[in-house]
Amino acid sequence: MTPPRRCTSFPSAIALTAVLTFIAGCDSSSGGTGVVSGTEEAVLTLAPNVPPPITRDHPTRVVVNLESQELVLPLSDGVDYTFWTFGGGVPGRFIRVREGDVVEFHLNNRPDSRMPHNIDLHAVTGPGGGATSSFVTPGQSATFVFKALNPGLYVYHCATAPVGMHIANGMYGLILVEPEGGLPPVDREYYVMQGEIYTAGGYGEPGLQPFDMEKALDEDPDYVVFNGAVGALTGDNALTADVGETVRLFVGNGGPSLISSFHVIGEIFDRVHIEAGTAVTENVQTTLVPAGGAAIVEFETQVPGEFLIVDHAIFRAFNKGALGMLTVGGEGDSLIYSGRIQEGVYVPEGGAVQTLPADAPVVRATNDAERVAFGQRVFTQNCSACHQANGEGLANAFPPLAGADYLNADRARAIATVVNGLDGPLTVNGERFDGVMPALRLTDEDVANVLTYVYSEWGNAGFVIQPAEVAAVRAQQ
Ligand SMILES: [Cu+2]
């Protein structure tokens, strides 16, 4: 039972947090969630685990401490990737609150991070979902407070430029806002989240793989995975249940681009919260999970065996990694399923996907004006997300190109920066930067064009760069 709402006296304390708590507690717009009382620290879990169900019968102030952390993690056998994470894993840590809760959110960016980050929670009603309030450079922390007005399962993600790159690098996760009365109890709850990864090398190519912006723009990933890695949910990592148990999967899709056709081979979802909202539909085979969206699926298990969890866009499952497993133990019922359960029928084919590195036809600039015009296009598509459309960059994060002493001092160094990326401290116009610029895999023509454009703008030195000069710098590597 929910106690009646009382908002009789204004609080005497004028501390911001007290006022916010008061406002939240007296908000009558969302009906029946009760008066906010007490404070608790949120339990945050790494996938596939979820925090325990909420047993409170009233909203409270929930303190969330989430740390952005950049670290090398395995992506597949012998393949590593530098992931950017919320809480040390991909997907980010699961957050569980109740409708009406006041969430005091602290985003902490580790001092050893190279990049600024922030967070956009789709559960937030407010500009950017919290993104602007939470922008943190390495070694910084930021706090904002929001009220969880709408129950549901929501995606959160980093929204720092270039947004797609931060998401592709692993910066997404789920926050569950339980409805006032809680969710019906089940035997097992798991956290499964899909995402795609764009690597310079093809599927299975060993070593530390850098991010590939070109493939990302083409929405053509080599990896589509559940929970951040090929095999994160297979073998010893398989989800488990016993015959007769009820299972609830909190399914999210970080994207950044692909829609998931979420399916469990050999199971029918008894109930699906479509798009993780309030509407429940029944008896579903495959449910769509949009990029930046979620679904809650529930089913009872009746038959023991291995049940494959897939994105039913099926090349992704068997050739790109979007394959998990639910192992159901116990006795079968031959009336429901009789006959031998063949193992191995759906085992992934392994092996690298054939890649077709057809070089895109290059349109060559025939004069300097064309070079600038073509270069502007390359800039808009490849550079402006970080260095900004006006070339001014972003303080503490992305150095300026406009009137930049570093850029104008050395054209060969500028070419090398675009060709190879850049890593390590540098000073531009007296400001120190220590970030990472990814290698962008542009053609010599595109590098020549974009730098000619950059040099022609914003009071820069006016150099015209020819593709041959780019080729010469590339040859020195
Ligand atoms: Cu980020």
PDB file of N, CA and C in Angstrom, residues 167 194-198 215-216 218-225 252-261 288-293 311 313 315-316 320 322:
ATOM      1  N   ILE A 167      29.725   4.926 -28.287  1.00  0.00           N
ATOM      2  CA  ILE A 167      28.791   3.799 -28.116  1.00  0.00           C
ATOM      3  C   ILE A 167      29.421   2.530 -28.688  1.00  0.00           C
ATOM      4  N   GLN A 194      22.959  -6.327 -26.689  1.00  0.00           N
ATOM      5  CA  GLN A 194      23.633  -6.460 -27.985  1.00  0.00           C
ATOM      6  C   GLN A 194      24.352  -5.166 -28.353  1.00  0.00           C
ATOM      7  N   GLY A 195      25.430  -5.328 -29.119  1.00  0.00           N
ATOM      8  CA  GLY A 195      26.114  -4.157 -29.647  1.00  0.00           C
ATOM      9  C   GLY A 195      27.014  -4.592 -30.780  1.00  0.00           C
ATOM     10  N   GLU A 196      27.330  -3.670 -31.674  1.00  0.00           N
ATOM     11  CA  GLU A 196      28.240  -4.042 -32.749  1.00  0.00           C
ATOM     12  C   GLU A 196      29.586  -3.352 -32.576  1.00  0.00           C
ATOM     13  N   ILE A 197      30.635  -4.009 -33.095  1.00  0.00           N
ATOM     14  CA  ILE A 197      31.992  -3.488 -32.929  1.00  0.00           C
ATOM     15  C   ILE A 197      32.654  -3.411 -34.292  1.00  0.00           C
ATOM     16  N   TYR A 198      33.258  -2.284 -34.561  1.00  0.00           N
ATOM     17  CA  TYR A 198      33.850  -2.010 -35.864  1.00  0.00           C
ATOM     18  C   TYR A 198      35.368  -2.035 -35.751  1.00  0.00           C
ATOM     19  N   LYS A 215      34.072   1.787 -41.450  1.00  0.00           N
ATOM     20  CA  LYS A 215      33.087   0.704 -41.338  1.00  0.00           C
ATOM     21  C   LYS A 215      31.907   1.155 -40.482  1.00  0.00           C
ATOM     22  N   ALA A 216      32.201   1.953 -39.461  1.00  0.00           N
ATOM     23  CA  ALA A 216      31.123   2.427 -38.588  1.00  0.00           C
ATOM     24  C   ALA A 216      30.148   3.299 -39.372  1.00  0.00           C
ATOM     25  N   ASP A 218      29.580   3.119 -42.474  1.00  0.00           N
ATOM     26  CA  ASP A 218      28.850   2.232 -43.384  1.00  0.00           C
ATOM     27  C   ASP A 218      27.897   1.291 -42.638  1.00  0.00           C
ATOM     28  N   GLU A 219      27.916   1.334 -41.321  1.00  0.00           N
ATOM     29  CA  GLU A 219      27.111   0.419 -40.493  1.00  0.00           C
ATOM     30  C   GLU A 219      27.408  -1.032 -40.866  1.00  0.00           C
ATOM     31  N   ASP A 220      28.683  -1.318 -41.043  1.00  0.00           N
ATOM     32  CA  ASP A 220      29.111  -2.622 -41.529  1.00  0.00           C
ATOM     33  C   ASP A 220      30.122  -3.247 -40.554  1.00  0.00           C
ATOM     34  N   PRO A 221      29.631  -3.689 -39.396  1.00  0.00           N
ATOM     35  CA  PRO A 221      30.552  -4.202 -38.375  1.00  0.00           C
ATOM     36  C   PRO A 221      31.071  -5.601 -38.692  1.00  0.00           C
ATOM     37  N   ASP A 222      32.263  -5.903 -38.208  1.00  0.00           N
ATOM     38  CA  ASP A 222      32.754  -7.281 -38.293  1.00  0.00           C
ATOM     39  C   ASP A 222      32.232  -8.105 -37.133  1.00  0.00           C
ATOM     40  N   TYR A 223      31.876  -7.430 -36.041  1.00  0.00           N
ATOM     41  CA  TYR A 223      31.370  -8.132 -34.854  1.00  0.00           C
ATOM     42  C   TYR A 223      30.007  -7.578 -34.456  1.00  0.00           C
ATOM     43  N   VAL A 224      29.083  -8.500 -34.195  1.00  0.00           N
ATOM     44  CA  VAL A 224      27.836  -8.152 -33.514  1.00  0.00           C
ATOM     45  C   VAL A 224      27.758  -9.126 -32.347  1.00  0.00           C
ATOM     46  N   VAL A 225      27.731  -8.615 -31.128  1.00  0.00           N
ATOM     47  CA  VAL A 225      27.890  -9.501 -29.970  1.00  0.00           C
ATOM     48  C   VAL A 225      26.873  -9.203 -28.878  1.00  0.00           C
ATOM     49  N   GLY A 252      18.724  -5.483 -24.052  1.00  0.00           N
ATOM     50  CA  GLY A 252      18.966  -4.139 -24.566  1.00  0.00           C
ATOM     51  C   GLY A 252      19.733  -4.198 -25.858  1.00  0.00           C
ATOM     52  N   ASN A 253      19.710  -3.099 -26.575  1.00  0.00           N
ATOM     53  CA  ASN A 253      20.504  -2.996 -27.798  1.00  0.00           C
ATOM     54  C   ASN A 253      21.203  -1.644 -27.796  1.00  0.00           C
ATOM     55  N   GLY A 254      22.523  -1.688 -27.608  1.00  0.00           N
ATOM     56  CA  GLY A 254      23.298  -0.450 -27.605  1.00  0.00           C
ATOM     57  C   GLY A 254      23.511   0.095 -29.010  1.00  0.00           C
ATOM     58  N   GLY A 255      23.347  -0.786 -30.010  1.00  0.00           N
ATOM     59  CA  GLY A 255      23.660  -0.386 -31.385  1.00  0.00           C
ATOM     60  C   GLY A 255      25.156  -0.312 -31.563  1.00  0.00           C
ATOM     61  N   PRO A 256      25.725   0.731 -32.128  1.00  0.00           N
ATOM     62  CA  PRO A 256      25.077   2.014 -32.377  1.00  0.00           C
ATOM     63  C   PRO A 256      24.096   2.031 -33.547  1.00  0.00           C
ATOM     64  N   SER A 257      24.099   1.049 -34.429  1.00  0.00           N
ATOM     65  CA  SER A 257      23.298   1.230 -35.640  1.00  0.00           C
ATOM     66  C   SER A 257      22.283   0.139 -35.924  1.00  0.00           C
ATOM     67  N   LEU A 258      22.576  -1.109 -35.579  1.00  0.00           N
ATOM     68  CA  LEU A 258      21.736  -2.198 -36.073  1.00  0.00           C
ATOM     69  C   LEU A 258      20.559  -2.485 -35.143  1.00  0.00           C
ATOM     70  N   ILE A 259      19.451  -2.906 -35.734  1.00  0.00           N
ATOM     71  CA  ILE A 259      18.271  -3.343 -34.983  1.00  0.00           C
ATOM     72  C   ILE A 259      18.403  -4.841 -34.752  1.00  0.00           C
ATOM     73  N   SER A 260      18.105  -5.284 -33.543  1.00  0.00           N
ATOM     74  CA  SER A 260      18.221  -6.705 -33.228  1.00  0.00           C
ATOM     75  C   SER A 260      16.880  -7.418 -33.414  1.00  0.00           C
ATOM     76  N   SER A 261      16.945  -8.592 -34.035  1.00  0.00           N
ATOM     77  CA  SER A 261      15.769  -9.467 -34.142  1.00  0.00           C
ATOM     78  C   SER A 261      15.967 -10.560 -33.101  1.00  0.00           C
ATOM     79  N   LEU A 288      11.654  -7.376 -31.857  1.00  0.00           N
ATOM     80  CA  LEU A 288      12.582  -6.358 -32.347  1.00  0.00           C
ATOM     81  C   LEU A 288      13.088  -5.517 -31.186  1.00  0.00           C
ATOM     82  N   VAL A 289      14.376  -5.316 -31.153  1.00  0.00           N
ATOM     83  CA  VAL A 289      14.957  -4.421 -30.150  1.00  0.00           C
ATOM     84  C   VAL A 289      15.700  -3.330 -30.915  1.00  0.00           C
ATOM     85  N   PRO A 290      15.155  -2.133 -30.923  1.00  0.00           N
ATOM     86  CA  PRO A 290      15.776  -1.075 -31.723  1.00  0.00           C
ATOM     87  C   PRO A 290      17.135  -0.663 -31.166  1.00  0.00           C
ATOM     88  N   ALA A 291      17.950  -0.067 -32.008  1.00  0.00           N
ATOM     89  CA  ALA A 291      19.187   0.548 -31.514  1.00  0.00           C
ATOM     90  C   ALA A 291      18.782   1.616 -30.507  1.00  0.00           C
ATOM     91  N   GLY A 292      19.365   1.547 -29.319  1.00  0.00           N
ATOM     92  CA  GLY A 292      18.970   2.488 -28.272  1.00  0.00           C
ATOM     93  C   GLY A 292      17.639   2.130 -27.659  1.00  0.00           C
ATOM     94  N   GLY A 293      17.264   0.859 -27.707  1.00  0.00           N
ATOM     95  CA  GLY A 293      15.999   0.419 -27.121  1.00  0.00           C
ATOM     96  C   GLY A 293      16.175  -0.890 -26.380  1.00  0.00           C
ATOM     97  N   ASP A 311      20.589 -13.059 -32.537  1.00  0.00           N
ATOM     98  CA  ASP A 311      19.968 -12.057 -33.395  1.00  0.00           C
ATOM     99  C   ASP A 311      19.603 -12.825 -34.651  1.00  0.00           C
ATOM    100  N   ALA A 313      18.804 -12.042 -37.479  1.00  0.00           N
ATOM    101  CA  ALA A 313      19.484 -11.650 -38.725  1.00  0.00           C
ATOM    102  C   ALA A 313      20.722 -12.544 -38.719  1.00  0.00           C
ATOM    103  N   PHE A 315      23.245 -14.223 -40.134  1.00  0.00           N
ATOM    104  CA  PHE A 315      24.697 -14.161 -40.357  1.00  0.00           C
ATOM    105  C   PHE A 315      25.395 -13.519 -39.162  1.00  0.00           C
ATOM    106  N   ARG A 316      24.675 -12.620 -38.499  1.00  0.00           N
ATOM    107  CA  ARG A 316      25.274 -11.988 -37.313  1.00  0.00           C
ATOM    108  C   ARG A 316      25.503 -13.031 -36.216  1.00  0.00           C
ATOM    109  N   LYS A 320      29.230 -13.450 -36.973  1.00  0.00           N
ATOM    110  CA  LYS A 320      29.729 -12.206 -36.393  1.00  0.00           C
ATOM    111  C   LYS A 320      29.683 -12.200 -34.862  1.00  0.00           C
ATOM    112  N   ALA A 322      26.877 -12.865 -32.638  1.00  0.00           N
ATOM    113  CA  ALA A 322      25.655 -12.607 -31.860  1.00  0.00           C
ATOM    114  C   ALA A 322      24.967 -13.910 -31.481  1.00  0.00           C
TER     115      ALA A 322
END
